[in-house]
């Protein structure tokens, strides 16, 4: 059953000129990629983020960190986009075909929005599919099979320091400059901001919703749970991405 908020969101999408969608791990949960902070199923339930998702953790134990990321990379490669991803791809086609702007700012590193057919995806936290030489900064996209050694050796640099790391953004690291610039451009024309499947606690990504409110955009959130922004958005829709987004598309 669709809610009044879904009908309002669909009506707003019909007239929006600049749509920005911020996505987080929850948008891929129905593709069986675990979120980070969900109490029962999130990755941080079993793993300490400070021992895995920081440069200090990598420096201390590159073999353990790269094994964990390779395990996750293979999981992402095996996953398929679900109806929520496909609904966002259909929304992009709808908005751009009538001359509007559409951008996904994703915190996800899994590439599922692109595989669902979304053209304009900005990866705020990088990609688990790309790995970077720690000596040269050069990137490659490794074969879709497990690495043989951990840490993986860099094809770009020989010697003791020959290591690849995932090209993702760890705590304490800057977001890619190009992503920040592209996100700023998208926010300039944003009149409708949709946040899907994020706990909205990690910055600067979570700050885009504040920015959207400051520039006067209407805001909506799709999440089965409340977030720090639920009481402040124009429409807070409690539900799963794979249920809510296709329903909103049907209402468009
Ligand atoms: C569903 C669903 C379904 C379930 N449908 N929904 C300002 C204030 C305070 C702190 C800071 C600040 N600015 C910066 C910081 C520090 C830090 C930070 O934010 N810390 C906070 C935790 C307090 N930020 C950084 O360090 C960032 N860098 C930075 O700011 O650089 C500048 C700088 C440099 C040096 C010094 C100082 C500043 C970098 C952040 C990088 C985050 N990296 C990670 C790992 C990426 C690689 C990897 O994949 O391993 O990114 S952490 C992790 O959290 C990952 C995610 O992208 C990110 C966000 O999580 P997300 O996506 O929201 O997932 P969950 O699990 O939290 O939530 C899932 C949601 O889905 C839930 O709400 C569910 O209910 C919902 N859900 N099923 C829809 N079916």
mmCIF file of C-alpha atoms and ligand atoms in Angstrom:
data_model
loop_
_atom_site.group_PDB
_atom_site.id
_atom_site.type_symbol
_atom_site.label_atom_id
_atom_site.label_comp_id
_atom_site.label_asym_id
_atom_site.label_seq_id
_atom_site.Cartn_x
_atom_site.Cartn_y
_atom_site.Cartn_z
ATOM 1 C CA UNK A 1 0.000 0.000 0.000
ATOM 2 C CA UNK A 2 1.397 3.386 -0.931
ATOM 3 C CA UNK A 3 1.313 6.204 1.607
ATOM 4 C CA UNK A 4 0.283 9.831 1.282
ATOM 5 C CA UNK A 5 3.946 10.785 1.616
ATOM 6 C CA UNK A 6 4.783 8.577 -1.380
ATOM 7 C CA UNK A 7 2.067 10.315 -3.426
ATOM 8 C CA UNK A 8 3.435 13.733 -2.390
ATOM 9 C CA UNK A 9 6.969 12.660 -3.292
ATOM 10 C CA UNK A 10 5.811 11.402 -6.696
ATOM 11 C CA UNK A 11 4.028 14.708 -7.343
ATOM 12 C CA UNK A 12 7.171 16.643 -6.363
ATOM 13 C CA UNK A 13 9.318 14.464 -8.643
ATOM 14 C CA UNK A 14 6.950 15.205 -11.549
ATOM 15 C CA UNK A 15 7.816 18.887 -11.395
ATOM 16 C CA UNK A 16 11.381 18.837 -10.026
ATOM 17 C CA UNK A 17 14.111 20.413 -12.163
ATOM 18 C CA UNK A 18 17.131 19.143 -10.250
ATOM 19 C CA UNK A 19 16.935 15.849 -8.362
ATOM 20 C CA UNK A 20 19.769 14.677 -6.121
ATOM 21 C CA UNK A 21 19.588 11.251 -4.472
ATOM 22 C CA UNK A 22 21.956 10.413 -1.612
ATOM 23 C CA UNK A 23 22.261 6.668 -1.117
ATOM 24 C CA UNK A 24 23.818 4.498 1.562
ATOM 25 C CA UNK A 25 24.319 0.841 2.377
ATOM 26 C CA UNK A 26 20.592 0.244 2.994
ATOM 27 C CA UNK A 27 19.876 0.676 -0.713
ATOM 28 C CA UNK A 28 21.947 -2.464 -1.364
ATOM 29 C CA UNK A 29 20.676 -4.467 1.621
ATOM 30 C CA UNK A 30 18.038 -6.178 -0.515
ATOM 31 C CA UNK A 31 20.831 -7.248 -2.881
ATOM 32 C CA UNK A 32 22.232 -9.085 0.155
ATOM 33 C CA UNK A 33 25.155 -6.726 0.683
ATOM 34 C CA UNK A 34 25.357 -6.110 4.433
ATOM 35 C CA UNK A 35 24.952 -2.589 5.801
ATOM 36 C CA UNK A 36 27.454 -1.227 8.330
ATOM 37 C CA UNK A 37 25.447 -0.274 11.379
ATOM 38 C CA UNK A 38 22.262 -2.390 11.412
ATOM 39 C CA UNK A 39 22.260 -4.054 14.834
ATOM 40 C CA UNK A 40 21.433 -7.580 13.671
ATOM 41 C CA UNK A 41 23.006 -7.775 10.214
ATOM 42 C CA UNK A 42 25.463 -4.880 9.844
ATOM 43 C CA UNK A 43 29.172 -5.450 9.179
ATOM 44 C CA UNK A 44 30.212 -3.532 12.289
ATOM 45 C CA UNK A 45 28.337 -6.106 14.427
ATOM 46 C CA UNK A 46 31.181 -8.582 13.797
ATOM 47 C CA UNK A 47 34.061 -6.308 12.773
ATOM 48 C CA UNK A 48 35.591 -3.279 14.462
ATOM 49 C CA UNK A 49 35.592 -0.416 11.916
ATOM 50 C CA UNK A 50 38.631 1.141 13.515
ATOM 51 C CA UNK A 51 40.567 -2.089 12.831
ATOM 52 C CA UNK A 52 39.453 -2.224 9.187
ATOM 53 C CA UNK A 53 38.313 1.066 7.704
ATOM 54 C CA UNK A 54 41.135 3.434 8.624
ATOM 55 C CA UNK A 55 44.587 4.098 7.128
ATOM 56 C CA UNK A 56 46.056 3.198 10.527
ATOM 57 C CA UNK A 57 44.416 -0.247 10.384
ATOM 58 C CA UNK A 58 45.870 -0.837 6.911
ATOM 59 C CA UNK A 59 49.346 0.248 8.036
ATOM 60 C CA UNK A 60 49.144 -2.045 11.074
ATOM 61 C CA UNK A 61 47.873 -5.150 9.272
ATOM 62 C CA UNK A 62 47.603 -4.766 5.468
ATOM 63 C CA UNK A 63 47.057 -8.515 4.988
ATOM 64 C CA UNK A 64 44.008 -8.644 7.266
ATOM 65 C CA UNK A 65 42.477 -5.429 5.900
ATOM 66 C CA UNK A 66 42.915 -6.403 2.241
ATOM 67 C CA UNK A 67 41.539 -9.915 2.894
ATOM 68 C CA UNK A 68 38.409 -8.376 4.387
ATOM 69 C CA UNK A 69 38.010 -5.983 1.464
ATOM 70 C CA UNK A 70 38.597 -8.754 -1.075
ATOM 71 C CA UNK A 71 35.908 -10.861 0.638
ATOM 72 C CA UNK A 72 33.536 -7.904 0.369
ATOM 73 C CA UNK A 73 34.564 -7.194 -3.268
ATOM 74 C CA UNK A 74 33.662 -10.750 -4.274
ATOM 75 C CA UNK A 75 30.328 -10.404 -2.454
ATOM 76 C CA UNK A 76 29.567 -7.183 -4.370
ATOM 77 C CA UNK A 77 30.497 -8.820 -7.688
ATOM 78 C CA UNK A 78 28.112 -11.692 -6.951
ATOM 79 C CA UNK A 79 25.243 -9.322 -6.025
ATOM 80 C CA UNK A 80 22.586 -8.113 -8.467
ATOM 81 C CA UNK A 81 20.711 -4.788 -8.512
ATOM 82 C CA UNK A 82 17.177 -5.095 -7.085
ATOM 83 C CA UNK A 83 13.927 -3.268 -7.992
ATOM 84 C CA UNK A 84 14.944 -0.238 -5.871
ATOM 85 C CA UNK A 85 18.135 0.251 -7.924
ATOM 86 C CA UNK A 86 16.133 -0.220 -11.138
ATOM 87 C CA UNK A 87 13.527 2.312 -10.006
ATOM 88 C CA UNK A 88 16.263 4.933 -9.524
ATOM 89 C CA UNK A 89 17.580 4.190 -13.030
ATOM 90 C CA UNK A 90 14.046 4.620 -14.408
ATOM 91 C CA UNK A 91 13.702 7.862 -12.446
ATOM 92 C CA UNK A 92 16.912 9.214 -13.986
ATOM 93 C CA UNK A 93 15.604 8.450 -17.493
ATOM 94 C CA UNK A 94 12.278 10.113 -16.670
ATOM 95 C CA UNK A 95 13.829 13.297 -15.264
ATOM 96 C CA UNK A 96 16.542 13.715 -17.900
ATOM 97 C CA UNK A 97 14.180 12.966 -20.812
ATOM 98 C CA UNK A 98 12.254 16.134 -19.932
ATOM 99 C CA UNK A 99 15.431 18.191 -19.532
ATOM 100 C CA UNK A 100 15.860 17.942 -15.761
ATOM 101 C CA UNK A 101 19.068 17.125 -13.906
ATOM 102 C CA UNK A 102 19.503 13.901 -11.968
ATOM 103 C CA UNK A 103 22.465 12.875 -9.808
ATOM 104 C CA UNK A 104 23.070 10.015 -7.425
ATOM 105 C CA UNK A 105 25.562 10.790 -4.663
ATOM 106 C CA UNK A 106 26.370 7.349 -3.346
ATOM 107 C CA UNK A 107 28.319 6.367 -0.290
ATOM 108 C CA UNK A 108 28.270 2.808 -1.603
ATOM 109 C CA UNK A 109 31.356 1.255 -3.100
ATOM 110 C CA UNK A 110 29.571 -1.689 -4.765
ATOM 111 C CA UNK A 111 28.839 -0.276 -8.253
ATOM 112 C CA UNK A 112 25.222 -1.480 -8.202
ATOM 113 C CA UNK A 113 23.690 1.852 -9.278
ATOM 114 C CA UNK A 114 25.862 1.826 -12.402
ATOM 115 C CA UNK A 115 25.021 -1.822 -13.070
ATOM 116 C CA UNK A 116 21.318 -0.948 -12.754
ATOM 117 C CA UNK A 117 21.812 1.590 -15.563
ATOM 118 C CA UNK A 118 22.171 4.935 -13.758
ATOM 119 C CA UNK A 119 24.441 7.204 -15.826
ATOM 120 C CA UNK A 120 25.219 9.984 -13.364
ATOM 121 C CA UNK A 121 26.611 8.396 -10.215
ATOM 122 C CA UNK A 122 29.112 10.181 -7.991
ATOM 123 C CA UNK A 123 31.011 7.777 -5.736
ATOM 124 C CA UNK A 124 31.664 9.783 -2.583
ATOM 125 C CA UNK A 125 33.481 6.928 -0.816
ATOM 126 C CA UNK A 126 35.231 5.460 -3.868
ATOM 127 C CA UNK A 127 34.847 1.956 -5.260
ATOM 128 C CA UNK A 128 35.732 -1.490 -3.966
ATOM 129 C CA UNK A 129 36.196 -2.590 -7.588
ATOM 130 C CA UNK A 130 39.192 -0.281 -8.083
ATOM 131 C CA UNK A 131 42.448 -0.850 -6.189
ATOM 132 C CA UNK A 132 45.289 1.624 -5.852
ATOM 133 C CA UNK A 133 49.060 1.229 -5.707
ATOM 134 C CA UNK A 134 50.205 2.739 -2.417
ATOM 135 C CA UNK A 135 53.524 3.822 -3.949
ATOM 136 C CA UNK A 136 52.372 5.420 -7.217
ATOM 137 C CA UNK A 137 48.667 6.140 -6.662
ATOM 138 C CA UNK A 138 47.849 4.364 -9.934
ATOM 139 C CA UNK A 139 44.576 2.439 -10.066
ATOM 140 C CA UNK A 140 43.496 -0.847 -11.618
ATOM 141 C CA UNK A 141 40.359 -2.974 -11.686
ATOM 142 C CA UNK A 142 41.444 -6.452 -10.603
ATOM 143 C CA UNK A 143 39.992 -9.615 -12.160
ATOM 144 C CA UNK A 144 36.755 -10.854 -10.593
ATOM 145 C CA UNK A 145 38.504 -13.637 -8.692
ATOM 146 C CA UNK A 146 40.127 -13.630 -5.258
ATOM 147 C CA UNK A 147 43.631 -12.204 -4.960
ATOM 148 C CA UNK A 148 46.318 -14.828 -4.491
ATOM 149 C CA UNK A 149 48.394 -12.903 -1.962
ATOM 150 C CA UNK A 150 47.519 -10.489 0.827
ATOM 151 C CA UNK A 151 48.184 -7.659 0.593
ATOM 152 C CA UNK A 152 47.948 -7.921 -3.198
ATOM 153 C CA UNK A 153 51.143 -6.897 -5.002
ATOM 154 C CA UNK A 154 50.993 -3.777 -7.148
ATOM 155 C CA UNK A 155 51.480 -4.250 -10.910
ATOM 156 C CA UNK A 156 52.769 -0.640 -11.029
ATOM 157 C CA UNK A 157 55.664 -0.831 -8.577
ATOM 158 C CA UNK A 158 58.225 -3.455 -7.617
ATOM 159 C CA UNK A 159 59.988 -3.697 -4.286
ATOM 160 C CA UNK A 160 59.119 -3.816 -0.615
ATOM 161 C CA UNK A 161 56.366 -1.245 -0.862
ATOM 162 C CA UNK A 162 54.520 -3.020 -3.695
ATOM 163 C CA UNK A 163 50.979 -3.145 -2.373
ATOM 164 C CA UNK A 164 47.454 -2.472 -3.572
ATOM 165 C CA UNK A 165 44.747 -1.093 -1.305
ATOM 166 C CA UNK A 166 41.059 -0.710 -2.126
ATOM 167 C CA UNK A 167 40.262 2.690 -3.631
ATOM 168 C CA UNK A 168 37.690 3.455 -0.955
ATOM 169 C CA UNK A 169 37.578 6.347 1.518
ATOM 170 C CA UNK A 170 38.467 5.376 5.054
ATOM 171 C CA UNK A 171 37.718 7.351 8.219
ATOM 172 C CA UNK A 172 40.020 10.352 8.456
ATOM 173 C CA UNK A 173 40.654 10.414 4.677
ATOM 174 C CA UNK A 174 39.487 13.159 2.350
ATOM 175 C CA UNK A 175 36.742 12.368 -0.144
ATOM 176 C CA UNK A 176 37.919 12.415 -3.802
ATOM 177 C CA UNK A 177 38.211 16.029 -4.909
ATOM 178 C CA UNK A 178 36.412 15.366 -8.195
ATOM 179 C CA UNK A 179 33.487 13.798 -6.334
ATOM 180 C CA UNK A 180 33.225 16.784 -3.984
ATOM 181 C CA UNK A 181 33.254 19.194 -6.940
ATOM 182 C CA UNK A 182 30.673 17.207 -8.913
ATOM 183 C CA UNK A 183 28.450 16.962 -5.833
ATOM 184 C CA UNK A 184 28.701 20.732 -5.306
ATOM 185 C CA UNK A 185 27.645 21.299 -8.934
ATOM 186 C CA UNK A 186 24.646 18.979 -8.537
ATOM 187 C CA UNK A 187 23.590 20.686 -5.309
ATOM 188 C CA UNK A 188 23.566 24.089 -7.054
ATOM 189 C CA UNK A 189 20.499 23.163 -9.096
ATOM 190 C CA UNK A 190 18.877 20.812 -6.587
ATOM 191 C CA UNK A 191 15.225 21.472 -5.819
ATOM 192 C CA UNK A 192 14.380 17.931 -4.645
ATOM 193 C CA UNK A 193 16.708 15.884 -2.455
ATOM 194 C CA UNK A 194 16.035 12.233 -1.680
ATOM 195 C CA UNK A 195 17.998 10.291 0.939
ATOM 196 C CA UNK A 196 17.726 6.505 0.685
ATOM 197 C CA UNK A 197 19.141 3.792 2.932
ATOM 198 C CA UNK A 198 21.643 5.786 4.920
ATOM 199 C CA UNK A 199 21.937 6.192 8.691
ATOM 200 C CA UNK A 200 23.061 9.796 7.956
ATOM 201 C CA UNK A 201 25.771 9.773 10.607
ATOM 202 C CA UNK A 202 28.906 9.878 8.445
ATOM 203 C CA UNK A 203 30.158 13.269 7.279
ATOM 204 C CA UNK A 204 30.605 15.056 4.980
ATOM 205 C CA UNK A 205 28.074 12.865 3.075
ATOM 206 C CA UNK A 206 25.284 13.356 5.638
ATOM 207 C CA UNK A 207 25.807 17.121 5.405
ATOM 208 C CA UNK A 208 24.332 17.230 1.868
ATOM 209 C CA UNK A 209 20.864 16.927 3.321
ATOM 210 C CA UNK A 210 21.544 20.005 5.506
ATOM 211 C CA UNK A 211 22.747 21.814 2.418
ATOM 212 C CA UNK A 212 19.610 20.799 0.516
ATOM 213 C CA UNK A 213 17.471 22.245 3.302
ATOM 214 C CA UNK A 214 19.526 25.449 3.334
ATOM 215 C CA UNK A 215 19.039 25.993 -0.404
ATOM 216 C CA UNK A 216 15.291 25.470 -0.012
ATOM 217 C CA UNK A 217 14.989 22.085 -1.730
ATOM 218 C CA UNK A 218 12.212 19.763 -0.684
ATOM 219 C CA UNK A 219 13.634 16.696 1.046
ATOM 220 C CA UNK A 220 12.539 13.097 1.447
ATOM 221 C CA UNK A 221 13.966 10.093 3.236
ATOM 222 C CA UNK A 222 13.322 6.391 2.550
ATOM 223 C CA UNK A 223 14.440 4.138 5.386
ATOM 224 C CA UNK A 224 12.794 1.417 7.505
ATOM 225 C CA UNK A 225 14.295 3.109 10.596
ATOM 226 C CA UNK A 226 14.406 6.675 11.882
ATOM 227 C CA UNK A 227 17.565 8.732 11.299
ATOM 228 C CA UNK A 228 18.757 12.027 12.807
ATOM 229 C CA UNK A 229 17.001 13.768 9.882
ATOM 230 C CA UNK A 230 13.618 11.999 9.976
ATOM 231 C CA UNK A 231 11.902 14.822 11.867
ATOM 232 C CA UNK A 232 13.335 17.522 9.606
ATOM 233 C CA UNK A 233 12.729 16.214 6.080
ATOM 234 C CA UNK A 234 9.635 17.203 4.131
ATOM 235 C CA UNK A 235 8.564 13.551 3.742
ATOM 236 C CA UNK A 236 9.894 10.708 5.885
ATOM 237 C CA UNK A 237 8.885 7.388 4.360
ATOM 238 C CA UNK A 238 9.454 4.321 6.523
ATOM 239 C CA UNK A 239 10.071 1.316 4.312
ATOM 240 C CA UNK A 240 12.572 -0.611 2.268
ATOM 241 C CA UNK A 241 14.093 0.888 -0.861
ATOM 242 C CA UNK A 242 13.019 -2.120 -2.930
ATOM 243 C CA UNK A 243 9.373 -1.636 -1.904
ATOM 244 C CA UNK A 244 9.035 2.149 -1.723
ATOM 245 C CA UNK A 245 10.959 3.287 -4.821
ATOM 246 C CA UNK A 246 9.088 1.106 -7.359
ATOM 247 C CA UNK A 247 5.774 2.259 -5.791
ATOM 248 C CA UNK A 248 6.806 5.906 -6.158
ATOM 249 C CA UNK A 249 7.743 5.259 -9.803
ATOM 250 C CA UNK A 250 4.300 3.698 -10.375
ATOM 251 C CA UNK A 251 2.725 6.879 -9.013
ATOM 252 C CA UNK A 252 4.747 9.171 -11.299
HETATM 253 C C1 LIG B 1 17.528 0.320 4.533
HETATM 254 C C2 LIG B 1 17.251 -0.961 4.178
HETATM 255 C C3 LIG B 1 16.476 -1.113 3.038
HETATM 256 C C4 LIG B 1 18.443 -1.119 5.920
HETATM 257 N N1 LIG B 1 16.048 -0.033 2.372
HETATM 258 N N2 LIG B 1 17.162 1.424 3.948
HETATM 259 C C5 LIG B 1 31.656 16.097 11.236
HETATM 260 C C6 LIG B 1 31.124 15.709 12.470
HETATM 261 C C7 LIG B 1 31.588 14.547 13.113
HETATM 262 C C8 LIG B 1 32.558 13.747 12.547
HETATM 263 C C9 LIG B 1 33.074 14.122 11.335
HETATM 264 C C10 LIG B 1 32.636 15.279 10.707
HETATM 265 N N3 LIG B 1 33.291 15.382 9.528
HETATM 266 C C11 LIG B 1 34.131 14.338 9.411
HETATM 267 C C12 LIG B 1 34.041 13.550 10.481
HETATM 268 C C13 LIG B 1 34.783 12.286 10.712
HETATM 269 C C14 LIG B 1 34.219 11.106 9.966
HETATM 270 C C15 LIG B 1 32.801 10.854 10.419
HETATM 271 O O1 LIG B 1 31.841 11.188 9.772
HETATM 272 N N4 LIG B 1 32.637 10.227 11.568
HETATM 273 C C16 LIG B 1 31.295 9.957 12.114
HETATM 274 C C17 LIG B 1 31.063 8.443 12.148
HETATM 275 C C18 LIG B 1 31.174 10.594 13.448
HETATM 276 N N5 LIG B 1 34.298 11.306 8.520
HETATM 277 C C19 LIG B 1 35.403 11.044 7.831
HETATM 278 O O2 LIG B 1 36.426 10.645 8.382
HETATM 279 C C20 LIG B 1 35.342 11.276 6.340
HETATM 280 N N6 LIG B 1 36.457 12.020 5.915
HETATM 281 C C21 LIG B 1 36.584 13.332 6.139
HETATM 282 O O3 LIG B 1 35.724 13.960 6.710
HETATM 283 O O4 LIG B 1 37.735 13.880 5.635
HETATM 284 C C22 LIG B 1 38.061 15.220 6.011
HETATM 285 C C23 LIG B 1 38.987 15.136 7.181
HETATM 286 C C24 LIG B 1 40.184 14.512 7.016
HETATM 287 C C25 LIG B 1 41.054 14.460 8.096
HETATM 288 C C26 LIG B 1 40.660 14.961 9.323
HETATM 289 C C27 LIG B 1 39.409 15.553 9.470
HETATM 290 C C28 LIG B 1 38.557 15.630 8.384
HETATM 291 C C29 LIG B 1 35.447 9.954 5.591
HETATM 292 C C30 LIG B 1 34.300 9.038 5.859
HETATM 293 C C31 LIG B 1 34.563 7.715 5.170
HETATM 294 C C32 LIG B 1 33.523 6.675 5.532
HETATM 295 N N7 LIG B 1 33.977 5.412 5.100
HETATM 296 C C33 LIG B 1 33.094 4.257 5.211
HETATM 297 C C34 LIG B 1 33.864 3.023 4.712
HETATM 298 C C35 LIG B 1 33.995 3.067 3.178
HETATM 299 C C36 LIG B 1 34.738 1.903 2.655
HETATM 300 C C37 LIG B 1 34.026 0.605 2.904
HETATM 301 O O5 LIG B 1 33.017 0.323 2.247
HETATM 302 O O6 LIG B 1 34.497 -0.126 3.775
HETATM 303 O O7 LIG B 1 31.914 4.470 4.413
HETATM 304 S S1 LIG B 1 32.428 4.015 6.853
HETATM 305 C C38 LIG B 1 30.832 3.491 6.324
HETATM 306 O O8 LIG B 1 29.838 4.457 6.723
HETATM 307 C C39 LIG B 1 30.876 3.535 4.778
HETATM 308 C C40 LIG B 1 29.535 4.093 4.447
HETATM 309 O O9 LIG B 1 29.545 4.647 3.156
HETATM 310 C C41 LIG B 1 29.308 5.095 5.543
HETATM 311 C C42 LIG B 1 27.867 5.467 5.747
HETATM 312 O O10 LIG B 1 27.130 4.367 6.173
HETATM 313 P P1 LIG B 1 25.678 4.118 5.546
HETATM 314 O O11 LIG B 1 25.804 3.899 4.103
HETATM 315 O O12 LIG B 1 24.771 5.168 5.998
HETATM 316 O O13 LIG B 1 25.329 2.683 6.191
HETATM 317 P P2 LIG B 1 24.732 2.349 7.640
HETATM 318 O O14 LIG B 1 24.968 0.920 7.898
HETATM 319 O O15 LIG B 1 25.232 3.303 8.645
HETATM 320 O O16 LIG B 1 23.167 2.624 7.517
HETATM 321 C C43 LIG B 1 22.338 1.816 6.693
HETATM 322 C C44 LIG B 1 20.945 2.399 6.726
HETATM 323 O O17 LIG B 1 20.146 1.670 5.804
HETATM 324 C C45 LIG B 1 20.254 2.287 8.102
HETATM 325 O O18 LIG B 1 19.696 3.555 8.422
HETATM 326 C C46 LIG B 1 19.156 1.247 7.877
HETATM 327 O O19 LIG B 1 17.988 1.495 8.640
HETATM 328 C C47 LIG B 1 18.886 1.432 6.401
HETATM 329 N N8 LIG B 1 18.355 0.258 5.730
HETATM 330 N N9 LIG B 1 17.869 -1.807 5.117
HETATM 331 C C48 LIG B 1 16.401 1.209 2.850
HETATM 332 N N10 LIG B 1 16.133 -2.341 2.624
#
